[in-house]
Amino acid sequence: MSDCYGGTVQLPDVEGGEDDECLVPLSPVLLDASGIPVIPVPALDCRMAGVEVGENLNKQRAEEHRRVLPQGTAFVVGGKWEANGNYSTGIHAPEDGGKLGKKRRPVTVDTSKAKTSLEGLKISIRQLKWKEIPAGRRAACDIYWHGVSFHDNENITSGLVNKFPGMLEMSRKINLSRAVRIMQELFPAEYDFYPRSWILPDEYQQFSTQLREVKERDAALSPTFIVKPDGGSQGEGIYLIREPGELRPAPAGAQARQAVVQEYIRKPLLVDKLKFDIRLYVLLKSLEPLEVYIAKEGLTRFCTEPYQEPSQKNLGHVFMHLTNYSLNVHSGNFVHSESQSTGSKRTLSSVLRRLAAKGVDVKRLWSDIIALVIKTVVAVAPHLKVYYQADIPPGKPGPSCFQILGFDVLLMKNLKPVLLEVNSNPSMRIEHEREVAPGVFQCVPSPVDEEVKVGVIRDTLRLVDPAALQRAACWRRRSSGGEEKEEAATAAAGRGLVRNHPDGMPSPCLKQVYPKYSRQFNHLRLVERIAALFVRFLGVKGNMRLGPTAFRTFIRNCKLSGSNLTMAAVDILYIDIVRRWSGALPDSREAGMGLEAFVEAFLYLAARRFKSQTPREQAASLLDLCEAQLESPRPGPEERRSLSCGRAASRGGAGGPKAHVRHLGPAPPSPAAAPRPRRASSQDCRGAKPGWRELRAEN
Ligand code: ADP
């Protein structure tokens, strides 16, 4: 197999040297002569963590490092693959001459629930010389590979699971739209990569009112919208409309009724006159600390009918407007190709090479795509943390998680990447069905899929290798010099790991993007801080909703009440927001205030307290205030941990005129609902809505 990026296109290489134009990596760590990170490790810690000593010590390199590191420090010079197929970690004890350790037992992977990933997973395990446990087993495995969700296997108390709790839920169209909307509220310019969306049926009224207003302003405008059922996938149930009246009656059932109606991107970038989208593979390696990798190779899926801008005549042409493989494969024009650069499914690199040949700044495009991915993960992470603590309460035995995600991205004609959706279970199939005779289908290997997907699975396994995680833990413990040092250690750990591949193995496809580029994106992690407050006041472990008493405790402990905000007003705020959100979240596990509702309440309180600032500044000021209040007078160790992102308090003016609640959630259930002060919807709040205007202008 070739390298992920064969050919001539030089894409940004996160391993060093060629950094993206617009993304600045963290400060480099100490590198050895061949560019491999060398990270001081407390030797004792590593031995206690059970890290074994490798057989293939590169003595010369070891000597060089011994000279520059303080006494009693172990060091990492990258791992080695031994002749017997075992991987030696490359962590070496310091002054004891590096006694040779025992052979490591192979990493075990429970593949009993892997479903359609199974073939690619088997190949990866074989290549790594790890051990597959195909039927599962009683004794704990190192890694559990699930096909659908975290809950495919229950009662896992150790090891690693390849799904995060809550990821399935967060990748649903409505939940993703809501999570991004919160970020659009706080950082409108940074989150303009997601098309403007409304949630049906709750926001039908806003949708039709805003569309009417847009048309009144400019009668020549005739925007098109795409309607997507909430739980749908593979293009199922999707259709285009131009008027609210064209919405089809919803099927029966509360869940089936929900959908997202979204601004349709009318001017996509075309290749061979065809619309296409990009499937990117993203590894969320860890939530805390946040670690994200992107596969440099991905897939592009092509439509099978030449594209024309939407018109009343062609709205129903799915082979022209929808890029889903599952739809287009049924078109007579679908081309199965052995080549990676032709046909209806191609590698991303082959398309980028085409674009580069036409003069497109592919480096810039790639860094825009990286930014889109990081920002999306930042939007979803706070919600995942709430699910995580509910399913794996701190202090209780449980596995750690990682997950491969499929990001679907559309390129606009002006090369701006647009997020279509995040798939929590991207297809990892490496074969496809082919009609070998009329009506007779056969599964045949798909070289394009195999090339891309096996690389992603294998790199993921290498990155989550339990021995490697122990090393990372060592580094983290050692890097007590603040967030930045910790991020540098995490970044280096990732870089070191992906460099360590055995002879004859393809070079790695997964490239670390976070924390590598954390400096440019850390400021966006405000909602995570709000979520940390939320989790802190949840009380009983396993909860995902805040009760009224806990909300009062939050207000009281953060000293937010006073003459301007009585506790009675706090209770009314709680009831009002919770009432509006209840029913909007069909998968809610219990009654009370969920994270989205809490964020809405928090932003309302921030706007009340800190006038004349942007929502983002208001939220940051209130966070500083709350965190400072909770830190004093003497926080317990747990409190200190949860406030690790806290900043110094900055006190803004209290009080001020009553602000409107910025409404990030569902619209009132019905116009007949009890009268209450008018609350602006998130749409209202965004007012001129830069995302909407920008997208439309460029579209
Ligand atoms: P599904 O999960 O059913 O595949 P998607 O959100 O991925 O739903 O949409 C299906 C297809 O519709 C996409 O692959 C893309 O081709 C097209 N599409 C989706 N949203 C938009 C949009 N806002 N503008 C233009 N095309 C879109």
PDB file of C-alpha atoms and ligand atoms in Angstrom, residues 173 195 226 228 232-236 238 262-265 275 277 321-324 408 410 420-421, ligand 1:
ATOM      1  CA  LYS A 173     -29.140  16.480  13.026  1.00  0.00           C
ATOM      2  CA  PRO A 195     -25.700  26.469   7.081  1.00  0.00           C
ATOM      3  CA  ILE A 226     -33.120  21.223   2.266  1.00  0.00           C
ATOM      4  CA  LYS A 228     -33.678  16.436   6.629  1.00  0.00           C
ATOM      5  CA  GLY A 232     -32.293   9.991   9.011  1.00  0.00           C
ATOM      6  CA  SER A 233     -29.147   8.861   7.249  1.00  0.00           C
ATOM      7  CA  GLN A 234     -27.975   8.014   3.739  1.00  0.00           C
ATOM      8  CA  GLY A 235     -30.170  10.689   2.222  1.00  0.00           C
ATOM      9  CA  GLU A 236     -33.326   8.975   3.435  1.00  0.00           C
ATOM     10  CA  ILE A 238     -34.412  14.326   2.330  1.00  0.00           C
ATOM     11  CA  GLN A 262     -31.504  24.121   6.299  1.00  0.00           C
ATOM     12  CA  GLU A 263     -30.318  26.704   3.840  1.00  0.00           C
ATOM     13  CA  TYR A 264     -29.324  24.883   0.655  1.00  0.00           C
ATOM     14  CA  ILE A 265     -25.856  25.620  -0.729  1.00  0.00           C
ATOM     15  CA  LYS A 275     -21.455  18.000  -7.202  1.00  0.00           C
ATOM     16  CA  ASP A 277     -18.881  15.996  -0.931  1.00  0.00           C
ATOM     17  CA  HIS A 321     -28.422  17.382  -5.579  1.00  0.00           C
ATOM     18  CA  LEU A 322     -27.591  14.623  -3.097  1.00  0.00           C
ATOM     19  CA  THR A 323     -24.128  13.120  -3.001  1.00  0.00           C
ATOM     20  CA  ASN A 324     -24.993  10.065  -0.890  1.00  0.00           C
ATOM     21  CA  ASP A 408     -19.272  15.291   5.726  1.00  0.00           C
ATOM     22  CA  LEU A 410     -19.230  20.324   1.075  1.00  0.00           C
ATOM     23  CA  LEU A 420     -23.103  18.996   6.401  1.00  0.00           C
ATOM     24  CA  GLU A 421     -23.091  16.500   9.215  1.00  0.00           C
TER      25      GLU A 421
HETATM   26  P1  ADP B   1     -27.787  12.105   5.490  1.00  0.00           P
HETATM   27  O1  ADP B   1     -27.358  11.850   6.893  1.00  0.00           O
HETATM   28  O2  ADP B   1     -29.147  11.580   5.241  1.00  0.00           O
HETATM   29  O3  ADP B   1     -26.771  11.687   4.481  1.00  0.00           O
HETATM   30  P2  ADP B   1     -26.891  14.822   4.980  1.00  0.00           P
HETATM   31  O4  ADP B   1     -27.043  15.971   5.880  1.00  0.00           O
HETATM   32  O5  ADP B   1     -25.517  14.274   4.827  1.00  0.00           O
HETATM   33  O6  ADP B   1     -27.934  13.690   5.405  1.00  0.00           O
HETATM   34  O7  ADP B   1     -27.417  15.240   3.549  1.00  0.00           O
HETATM   35  C1  ADP B   1     -27.454  14.351   2.467  1.00  0.00           C
HETATM   36  C2  ADP B   1     -26.857  15.010   1.241  1.00  0.00           C
HETATM   37  O8  ADP B   1     -27.591  16.177   0.910  1.00  0.00           O
HETATM   38  C3  ADP B   1     -25.439  15.480   1.436  1.00  0.00           C
HETATM   39  O9  ADP B   1     -24.539  14.449   1.196  1.00  0.00           O
HETATM   40  C4  ADP B   1     -25.334  16.602   0.436  1.00  0.00           C
HETATM   41  O10 ADP B   1     -25.052  16.128  -0.842  1.00  0.00           O
HETATM   42  C5  ADP B   1     -26.719  17.185   0.427  1.00  0.00           C
HETATM   43  N1  ADP B   1     -26.855  18.327   1.352  1.00  0.00           N
HETATM   44  C6  ADP B   1     -27.112  18.254   2.683  1.00  0.00           C
HETATM   45  N2  ADP B   1     -27.197  19.479   3.223  1.00  0.00           N
HETATM   46  C7  ADP B   1     -26.979  20.347   2.225  1.00  0.00           C
HETATM   47  C8  ADP B   1     -26.952  21.761   2.150  1.00  0.00           C
HETATM   48  N3  ADP B   1     -27.199  22.531   3.221  1.00  0.00           N
HETATM   49  N4  ADP B   1     -26.690  22.325   0.954  1.00  0.00           N
HETATM   50  C9  ADP B   1     -26.459  21.573  -0.141  1.00  0.00           C
HETATM   51  N5  ADP B   1     -26.489  20.239  -0.139  1.00  0.00           N
HETATM   52  C10 ADP B   1     -26.751  19.613   1.021  1.00  0.00           C
END
